[in-house]
Amino acid sequence: LMQPKYDVRSFYKESGLARRVADSAVFENATLCVICANAIWMAVDTNHNTKDLLSESEVEFQVVEHAFCIFFTAEWLVRFVAFKSKVQCLREPWFMLDTALVFVTILENWVFLVLFALLPSVQVQVSRNLSVLMVFRLLRLCRIARMARVFRMLPELVILMKGLANGMRSVLLALVLLFMLVYVFAIGFTQALRGTTVGE
């Protein structure tokens, strides 16, 4: 039986500004462009920003990070307000992923920034603690998960991934068959040629 195609917009309000914005193609395309720009910026940040803490980074890195944080927070708010029932947000996996990523971004860009500004001694201690710095690096690495949203906006990528996953079984079975053939012939030739000049 044909199942109805899942569409998160079916959980949005019937009308309203947030619904119109969240449902518009311009909003979707702009979000996709910003996600791609954020992915490119992460490569630039990785190569040129030697500081682990955003508060210690150069001004240009801080400005760009805050701009991305503002956009993704605003985008999350628009989609949250557009939901008819806020409980439905908990059942929408992409929205929950966005929620986690926005939370991590706000935590790193704004919460820690205010904390370090109010308590400079904490920033000094964090800068000297390698295990805490590793946590900050992992937080920044989590942002790459935002690229997963490209799969939602470009369904063709999902089809390609499903095709690769389905083809993986055939490839693995072919490798197993080749291994079994090599194994059988290796044992056969080893026993047949034992004691001959070829076997030695």
CSV table of N, CA, C and O in Angstrom, one decimal, residues 158-176:
chain,number,residue,atom,x,y,z
A,158,VAL,N,19.6,11.5,-0.6
A,158,VAL,CA,19.1,10.4,0.1
A,158,VAL,C,18.9,9.1,-0.7
A,158,VAL,O,19.3,8.0,-0.3
A,159,ILE,N,18.5,9.3,-2.0
A,159,ILE,CA,18.3,8.2,-2.9
A,159,ILE,C,19.7,7.6,-3.2
A,159,ILE,O,19.8,6.4,-3.3
A,160,LEU,N,20.7,8.5,-3.4
A,160,LEU,CA,22.0,7.9,-3.7
A,160,LEU,C,22.6,7.1,-2.5
A,160,LEU,O,23.2,6.1,-2.7
A,161,MET,N,22.4,7.7,-1.3
A,161,MET,CA,22.8,7.0,-0.1
A,161,MET,C,22.2,5.6,0.1
A,161,MET,O,22.8,4.6,0.4
A,162,LYS,N,20.8,5.6,-0.2
A,162,LYS,CA,20.1,4.3,-0.1
A,162,LYS,C,20.6,3.3,-1.1
A,162,LYS,O,20.7,2.1,-0.9
A,163,GLY,N,20.9,3.8,-2.3
A,163,GLY,CA,21.4,3.0,-3.4
A,163,GLY,C,22.8,2.4,-3.0
A,163,GLY,O,23.0,1.2,-3.2
A,164,LEU,N,23.6,3.2,-2.4
A,164,LEU,CA,24.9,2.7,-2.0
A,164,LEU,C,24.8,1.7,-0.9
A,164,LEU,O,25.5,0.7,-0.8
A,165,ALA,N,23.9,2.0,0.0
A,165,ALA,CA,23.7,1.0,1.2
A,165,ALA,C,23.1,-0.3,0.7
A,165,ALA,O,23.6,-1.4,1.1
A,166,ASN,N,22.2,-0.3,-0.3
A,166,ASN,CA,21.7,-1.5,-0.9
A,166,ASN,C,22.7,-2.3,-1.7
A,166,ASN,O,22.8,-3.5,-1.6
A,167,GLY,N,23.6,-1.5,-2.4
A,167,GLY,CA,24.6,-2.2,-3.2
A,167,GLY,C,25.8,-2.7,-2.3
A,167,GLY,O,26.5,-3.6,-2.8
A,168,MET,N,25.9,-2.2,-1.1
A,168,MET,CA,27.0,-2.7,-0.2
A,168,MET,C,26.9,-4.1,0.1
A,168,MET,O,27.9,-4.8,0.2
A,169,ARG,N,25.7,-4.7,0.3
A,169,ARG,CA,25.5,-6.1,0.6
A,169,ARG,C,26.0,-7.0,-0.6
A,169,ARG,O,26.7,-7.9,-0.4
A,170,SER,N,25.7,-6.6,-1.8
A,170,SER,CA,26.2,-7.3,-3.0
A,170,SER,C,27.7,-7.3,-3.1
A,170,SER,O,28.3,-8.3,-3.4
A,171,VAL,N,28.3,-6.1,-2.8
A,171,VAL,CA,29.8,-6.0,-2.9
A,171,VAL,C,30.4,-6.9,-1.8
A,171,VAL,O,31.4,-7.6,-2.1
A,172,LEU,N,29.9,-6.8,-0.6
A,172,LEU,CA,30.4,-7.7,0.5
A,172,LEU,C,30.3,-9.2,0.2
A,172,LEU,O,31.2,-9.9,0.5
A,173,LEU,N,29.2,-9.6,-0.4
A,173,LEU,CA,29.0,-11.0,-0.7
A,173,LEU,C,30.0,-11.4,-1.8
A,173,LEU,O,30.5,-12.5,-1.8
A,174,ALA,N,30.2,-10.5,-2.8
A,174,ALA,CA,31.2,-10.8,-3.8
A,174,ALA,C,32.6,-10.9,-3.2
A,174,ALA,O,33.3,-11.8,-3.6
A,175,LEU,N,32.9,-10.1,-2.3
A,175,LEU,CA,34.2,-10.2,-1.6
A,175,LEU,C,34.4,-11.5,-0.8
A,175,LEU,O,35.4,-12.2,-0.9
A,176,VAL,N,33.3,-11.9,-0.2
A,176,VAL,CA,33.3,-13.2,0.6
A,176,VAL,C,33.5,-14.4,-0.4
A,176,VAL,O,34.2,-15.3,-0.1
